[in-house]
PDB file of C-alpha atoms in Angstrom:
ATOM      1  CA  MET A   1     -29.159   2.383 205.162  1.00 80.00           C
ATOM      2  CA  LEU A   2     -30.154  -1.042 203.888  1.00 91.00           C
ATOM      3  CA  ILE A   3     -26.752  -1.608 202.251  1.00 94.00           C
ATOM      4  CA  GLU A   4     -24.964  -0.614 205.460  1.00 95.00           C
ATOM      5  CA  SER A   5     -27.088  -3.089 207.428  1.00 95.00           C
ATOM      6  CA  LEU A   6     -26.238  -5.866 204.974  1.00 96.00           C
ATOM      7  CA  VAL A   7     -22.509  -5.094 205.182  1.00 96.00           C
ATOM      8  CA  TYR A   8     -22.728  -5.169 208.967  1.00 96.00           C
ATOM      9  CA  LEU A   9     -24.606  -8.488 209.006  1.00 95.00           C
ATOM     10  CA  GLN A  10     -22.269 -10.082 206.445  1.00 96.00           C
ATOM     11  CA  SER A  11     -19.202  -8.922 208.397  1.00 97.00           C
ATOM     12  CA  LEU A  12     -20.469 -10.061 211.795  1.00 96.00           C
ATOM     13  CA  PRO A  13     -19.867 -13.860 211.533  1.00 96.00           C
ATOM     14  CA  ARG A  14     -16.178 -13.510 210.605  1.00 95.00           C
ATOM     15  CA  THR A  15     -15.462 -10.869 213.231  1.00 96.00           C
ATOM     16  CA  PRO A  16     -14.070 -12.132 216.549  1.00 97.00           C
ATOM     17  CA  GLY A  17     -16.380 -11.404 219.490  1.00 96.00           C
ATOM     18  CA  GLY A  18     -14.142  -8.809 221.108  1.00 94.00           C
ATOM     19  CA  PHE A  19     -14.076  -6.730 217.934  1.00 96.00           C
ATOM     20  CA  ARG A  20     -17.748  -6.803 216.971  1.00 97.00           C
ATOM     21  CA  ARG A  21     -18.418  -3.563 218.845  1.00 96.00           C
ATOM     22  CA  HIS A  22     -16.253  -1.770 216.242  1.00 94.00           C
ATOM     23  CA  LEU A  23     -18.263  -2.908 213.225  1.00 96.00           C
ATOM     24  CA  GLY A  24     -20.769  -0.046 213.360  1.00 96.00           C
ATOM     25  CA  GLU A  25     -18.049   2.586 213.154  1.00 93.00           C
ATOM     26  CA  ALA A  26     -16.235   0.653 210.416  1.00 95.00           C
ATOM     27  CA  VAL A  27     -19.426   0.382 208.349  1.00 97.00           C
ATOM     28  CA  GLY A  28     -19.988   4.118 208.854  1.00 95.00           C
ATOM     29  CA  LEU A  29     -16.500   4.904 207.542  1.00 92.00           C
ATOM     30  CA  TRP A  30     -17.037   2.617 204.553  1.00 95.00           C
ATOM     31  CA  ALA A  31     -20.415   4.233 203.779  1.00 96.00           C
ATOM     32  CA  ARG A  32     -18.933   7.734 204.115  1.00 95.00           C
ATOM     33  CA  GLY A  33     -16.161   6.718 201.720  1.00 94.00           C
ATOM     34  CA  ARG A  34     -18.709   5.580 199.167  1.00 95.00           C
ATOM     35  CA  ARG A  35     -20.738   8.777 199.515  1.00 96.00           C
ATOM     36  CA  GLN A  36     -17.634  10.972 199.321  1.00 96.00           C
ATOM     37  CA  ALA A  37     -15.809   8.925 196.650  1.00 95.00           C
ATOM     38  CA  GLN A  38     -15.446  11.841 194.265  1.00 96.00           C
ATOM     39  CA  ALA A  39     -14.306  14.307 196.931  1.00 96.00           C
ATOM     40  CA  TRP A  40     -11.885  11.813 198.495  1.00 94.00           C
ATOM     41  CA  ALA A  41     -10.478  10.535 195.173  1.00 96.00           C
ATOM     42  CA  PRO A  42      -7.500  12.946 194.891  1.00 96.00           C
ATOM     43  CA  HIS A  43      -6.346  12.176 198.444  1.00 94.00           C
ATOM     44  CA  LEU A  44      -6.826   8.413 198.073  1.00 94.00           C
ATOM     45  CA  ASN A  45      -5.004   8.407 194.744  1.00 95.00           C
ATOM     46  CA  ARG A  46      -2.073  10.262 196.324  1.00 95.00           C
ATOM     47  CA  CYS A  47      -1.959   7.774 199.198  1.00 93.00           C
ATOM     48  CA  ARG A  48      -1.941   4.771 196.873  1.00 95.00           C
ATOM     49  CA  ALA A  49       0.680   6.414 194.649  1.00 95.00           C
ATOM     50  CA  ALA A  50       2.936   7.199 197.636  1.00 93.00           C
ATOM     51  CA  ILE A  51       2.814   3.579 198.770  1.00 94.00           C
ATOM     52  CA  GLU A  52       3.347   2.204 195.263  1.00 95.00           C
ATOM     53  CA  SER A  53       6.300   4.512 194.618  1.00 94.00           C
ATOM     54  CA  SER A  54       7.909   3.364 197.883  1.00 92.00           C
ATOM     55  CA  ILE A  55       7.656  -0.368 197.200  1.00 93.00           C
ATOM     56  CA  ASP A  56      10.851  -0.526 195.132  1.00 90.00           C
ATOM     57  CA  SER A  57      12.919   0.981 197.953  1.00 91.00           C
ATOM     58  CA  ILE A  58      12.081  -1.777 200.440  1.00 91.00           C
ATOM     59  CA  GLY A  59      14.670  -4.276 199.221  1.00 89.00           C
ATOM     60  CA  ARG A  60      13.133  -7.439 200.683  1.00 92.00           C
ATOM     61  CA  TYR A  61       9.607  -8.578 199.985  1.00 96.00           C
ATOM     62  CA  ARG A  62       8.658 -11.203 202.531  1.00 97.00           C
ATOM     63  CA  THR A  63       5.971  -9.552 204.689  1.00 97.00           C
ATOM     64  CA  VAL A  64       4.314  -6.139 204.782  1.00 96.00           C
ATOM     65  CA  ALA A  65       1.978  -5.064 207.598  1.00 95.00           C
ATOM     66  CA  VAL A  66      -0.670  -2.422 206.887  1.00 95.00           C
ATOM     67  CA  LEU A  67      -1.725  -0.869 210.198  1.00 93.00           C
ATOM     68  CA  GLY A  68      -5.179   0.711 210.219  1.00 91.00           C
ATOM     69  CA  SER A  69      -6.065  -0.801 206.849  1.00 94.00           C
ATOM     70  CA  GLY A  70      -9.804  -0.137 207.267  1.00 91.00           C
ATOM     71  CA  PRO A  71     -11.805  -0.493 204.053  1.00 94.00           C
ATOM     72  CA  CYS A  72      -8.547  -0.314 202.048  1.00 95.00           C
ATOM     73  CA  PHE A  73      -9.716   2.712 200.061  1.00 95.00           C
ATOM     74  CA  ASP A  74      -6.173   4.099 200.209  1.00 94.00           C
ATOM     75  CA  VAL A  75      -4.253   0.806 200.084  1.00 96.00           C
ATOM     76  CA  PRO A  76      -2.904  -0.490 196.753  1.00 97.00           C
ATOM     77  CA  LEU A  77      -3.674  -4.011 197.910  1.00 97.00           C
ATOM     78  CA  GLU A  78      -3.127  -5.727 194.590  1.00 97.00           C
ATOM     79  CA  ALA A  79       0.287  -4.065 194.116  1.00 97.00           C
ATOM     80  CA  LEU A  80       1.374  -5.105 197.609  1.00 98.00           C
ATOM     81  CA  ALA A  81       0.138  -8.674 197.108  1.00 98.00           C
ATOM     82  CA  ALA A  82       1.957  -8.917 193.778  1.00 97.00           C
ATOM     83  CA  ARG A  83       5.253  -7.889 195.362  1.00 97.00           C
ATOM     84  CA  PHE A  84       5.222  -9.335 198.879  1.00 97.00           C
ATOM     85  CA  GLY A  85       4.984 -12.966 199.913  1.00 97.00           C
ATOM     86  CA  ARG A  86       2.608 -12.037 202.728  1.00 98.00           C
ATOM     87  CA  VAL A  87       0.384  -8.987 203.273  1.00 98.00           C
ATOM     88  CA  LEU A  88      -1.125  -8.430 206.723  1.00 98.00           C
ATOM     89  CA  LEU A  89      -4.100  -6.086 207.031  1.00 97.00           C
ATOM     90  CA  ILE A  90      -4.295  -5.112 210.693  1.00 96.00           C
ATOM     91  CA  ASP A  91      -7.254  -3.218 212.129  1.00 94.00           C
ATOM     92  CA  LEU A  92     -10.201  -3.330 214.523  1.00 92.00           C
ATOM     93  CA  ALA A  93     -12.606  -4.363 211.768  1.00 95.00           C
ATOM     94  CA  HIS A  94     -12.443  -6.016 208.368  1.00 97.00           C
ATOM     95  CA  LEU A  95     -15.681  -5.680 206.441  1.00 97.00           C
ATOM     96  CA  SER A  96     -17.269  -8.140 204.053  1.00 97.00           C
ATOM     97  CA  THR A  97     -16.843  -5.508 201.325  1.00 96.00           C
ATOM     98  CA  LEU A  98     -13.165  -6.559 201.099  1.00 96.00           C
ATOM     99  CA  ARG A  99     -13.950 -10.189 200.298  1.00 94.00           C
ATOM    100  CA  PRO A 100     -14.125  -9.777 196.507  1.00 94.00           C
ATOM    101  CA  ARG A 101     -10.661  -8.179 196.457  1.00 94.00           C
ATOM    102  CA  LEU A 102      -9.230 -10.723 198.882  1.00 95.00           C
ATOM    103  CA  ALA A 103     -10.638 -13.721 196.989  1.00 95.00           C
ATOM    104  CA  ALA A 104      -8.012 -13.305 194.272  1.00 93.00           C
ATOM    105  CA  LEU A 105      -5.156 -12.592 196.713  1.00 97.00           C
ATOM    106  CA  ALA A 106      -4.205 -15.777 198.557  1.00 96.00           C
ATOM    107  CA  ASN A 107      -1.267 -14.116 200.350  1.00 98.00           C
ATOM    108  CA  VAL A 108      -3.351 -11.440 202.125  1.00 98.00           C
ATOM    109  CA  GLU A 109      -4.462 -12.009 205.725  1.00 97.00           C
ATOM    110  CA  CYS A 110      -6.748  -9.974 207.966  1.00 97.00           C
ATOM    111  CA  LEU A 111      -5.695  -9.625 211.593  1.00 96.00           C
ATOM    112  CA  TRP A 112      -7.948  -8.029 214.205  1.00 96.00           C
ATOM    113  CA  ARG A 113      -6.043  -5.845 216.629  1.00 93.00           C
ATOM    114  CA  ASP A 114      -6.544  -2.662 218.626  1.00 87.00           C
ATOM    115  CA  LEU A 115      -3.644  -0.440 217.596  1.00 83.00           C
ATOM    116  CA  THR A 116      -4.641   2.443 219.873  1.00 74.00           C
ATOM    117  CA  PRO A 117      -5.407   0.862 223.255  1.00 69.00           C
ATOM    118  CA  ALA A 118      -5.672   3.365 226.081  1.00 65.00           C
ATOM    119  CA  GLY A 119      -2.917   2.995 228.639  1.00 63.00           C
ATOM    120  CA  HIS A 120      -0.864   0.556 226.576  1.00 65.00           C
ATOM    121  CA  THR A 121       2.740   1.735 226.426  1.00 63.00           C
ATOM    122  CA  ALA A 122       3.833  -0.325 223.414  1.00 71.00           C
ATOM    123  CA  PRO A 123       0.809  -1.374 221.325  1.00 75.00           C
ATOM    124  CA  LEU A 124       3.007  -2.178 218.330  1.00 81.00           C
ATOM    125  CA  ARG A 125       5.450  -4.430 220.167  1.00 82.00           C
ATOM    126  CA  PHE A 126       3.773  -7.397 218.420  1.00 87.00           C
ATOM    127  CA  LEU A 127       5.430  -6.285 215.167  1.00 88.00           C
ATOM    128  CA  GLY A 128       8.702  -7.756 216.423  1.00 87.00           C
ATOM    129  CA  ASP A 129       7.020 -11.167 216.532  1.00 91.00           C
ATOM    130  CA  ILE A 130       6.010 -11.191 212.863  1.00 93.00           C
ATOM    131  CA  PRO A 131       8.466 -13.384 210.952  1.00 94.00           C
ATOM    132  CA  GLY A 132      10.037 -11.800 207.890  1.00 94.00           C
ATOM    133  CA  LEU A 133       8.515  -8.371 208.436  1.00 93.00           C
ATOM    134  CA  ASP A 134      10.149  -6.042 205.938  1.00 93.00           C
ATOM    135  CA  TRP A 135       7.789  -3.069 205.832  1.00 92.00           C
ATOM    136  CA  VAL A 136       5.194  -1.430 208.076  1.00 91.00           C
ATOM    137  CA  ILE A 137       2.659   0.962 206.581  1.00 92.00           C
ATOM    138  CA  SER A 138       0.560   3.042 208.975  1.00 88.00           C
ATOM    139  CA  ILE A 139      -2.658   4.323 207.437  1.00 87.00           C
ATOM    140  CA  ASN A 140      -4.961   6.874 209.132  1.00 74.00           C
ATOM    141  CA  LEU A 141      -3.852   6.120 212.687  1.00 73.00           C
ATOM    142  CA  LEU A 142      -2.173   9.283 213.926  1.00 73.00           C
ATOM    143  CA  SER A 143      -5.386  11.225 214.504  1.00 70.00           C
ATOM    144  CA  GLN A 144      -6.937   8.231 216.291  1.00 72.00           C
ATOM    145  CA  LEU A 145      -3.855   7.867 218.467  1.00 73.00           C
ATOM    146  CA  ALA A 146      -3.997  11.519 219.441  1.00 70.00           C
ATOM    147  CA  ARG A 147      -7.702  11.266 220.253  1.00 70.00           C
ATOM    148  CA  ALA A 148      -7.189   8.173 222.428  1.00 69.00           C
ATOM    149  CA  ALA A 149      -4.100   9.528 224.224  1.00 71.00           C
ATOM    150  CA  PRO A 150      -4.304  10.957 227.731  1.00 71.00           C
ATOM    151  CA  ASP A 151      -4.290  14.767 227.832  1.00 76.00           C
ATOM    152  CA  GLY A 152      -0.800  16.137 227.339  1.00 77.00           C
ATOM    153  CA  GLU A 153       0.613  12.848 226.013  1.00 72.00           C
ATOM    154  CA  GLU A 154      -0.588  13.119 222.417  1.00 73.00           C
ATOM    155  CA  ALA A 155       2.809  14.041 220.931  1.00 78.00           C
ATOM    156  CA  ALA A 156       4.650  11.340 222.869  1.00 75.00           C
ATOM    157  CA  ILE A 157       2.148   8.675 221.775  1.00 73.00           C
ATOM    158  CA  ILE A 158       2.412   9.735 218.130  1.00 76.00           C
ATOM    159  CA  ASP A 159       6.223   9.819 218.286  1.00 76.00           C
ATOM    160  CA  ALA A 160       6.271   6.338 219.813  1.00 75.00           C
ATOM    161  CA  HIS A 161       3.955   5.043 217.078  1.00 73.00           C
ATOM    162  CA  LEU A 162       6.143   6.482 214.343  1.00 77.00           C
ATOM    163  CA  GLY A 163       9.199   4.954 216.001  1.00 75.00           C
ATOM    164  CA  TRP A 164       7.621   1.511 216.120  1.00 69.00           C
ATOM    165  CA  THR A 165       6.562   1.666 212.465  1.00 70.00           C
ATOM    166  CA  ARG A 166      10.229   2.108 211.548  1.00 67.00           C
ATOM    167  CA  CYS A 167      11.103  -1.110 213.347  1.00 57.00           C
ATOM    168  CA  ARG A 168      11.859  -4.276 211.474  1.00 47.00           C
ATOM    169  CA  ALA A 169      11.533  -7.742 212.888  1.00 38.00           C
ATOM    170  CA  LYS A 170      14.379  -8.606 215.224  1.00 38.00           C
ATOM    171  CA  SER A 171      15.524  -5.013 215.527  1.00 43.00           C
ATOM    172  CA  PRO A 172      16.014  -3.548 218.999  1.00 41.00           C
ATOM    173  CA  CYS A 173      13.055  -1.186 219.231  1.00 39.00           C
TER     174      CYS A 173
END
């Protein structure tokens, strides 16, 4: 519990005011990932491998956006940073635990954004405004989208999310 409190306190100053309410849940996810590291390892390894094996098929390597990046347990951050000119980690919270990894990766940026806002018809529309966006990776968002969706609209919300992640900058989505 002490470590979780320290992570929370170290993350607080760099977190914009409107997103501070999400830090507790983010710290909880990070702590659960540490406790379950052995049990989660096969899944996380498969996630990282799937992303790494897809990198070569992208074609252009200007900017990649990782939606729902969280603690980056399942994100091959170093591989993305080595290949892309700019890596955007987009989530509600970015914990201080990422700082050591980010210190060596000058082309990685953390953006705070709610990707599952209730009642918002196009929460990913902002992707069209990111210059040079070549790839969008959505990590761990579908279940959150379904949970936040109004009753009966879960499938439509998920389909819309998947459609937006296929969009590239300047494309008519």
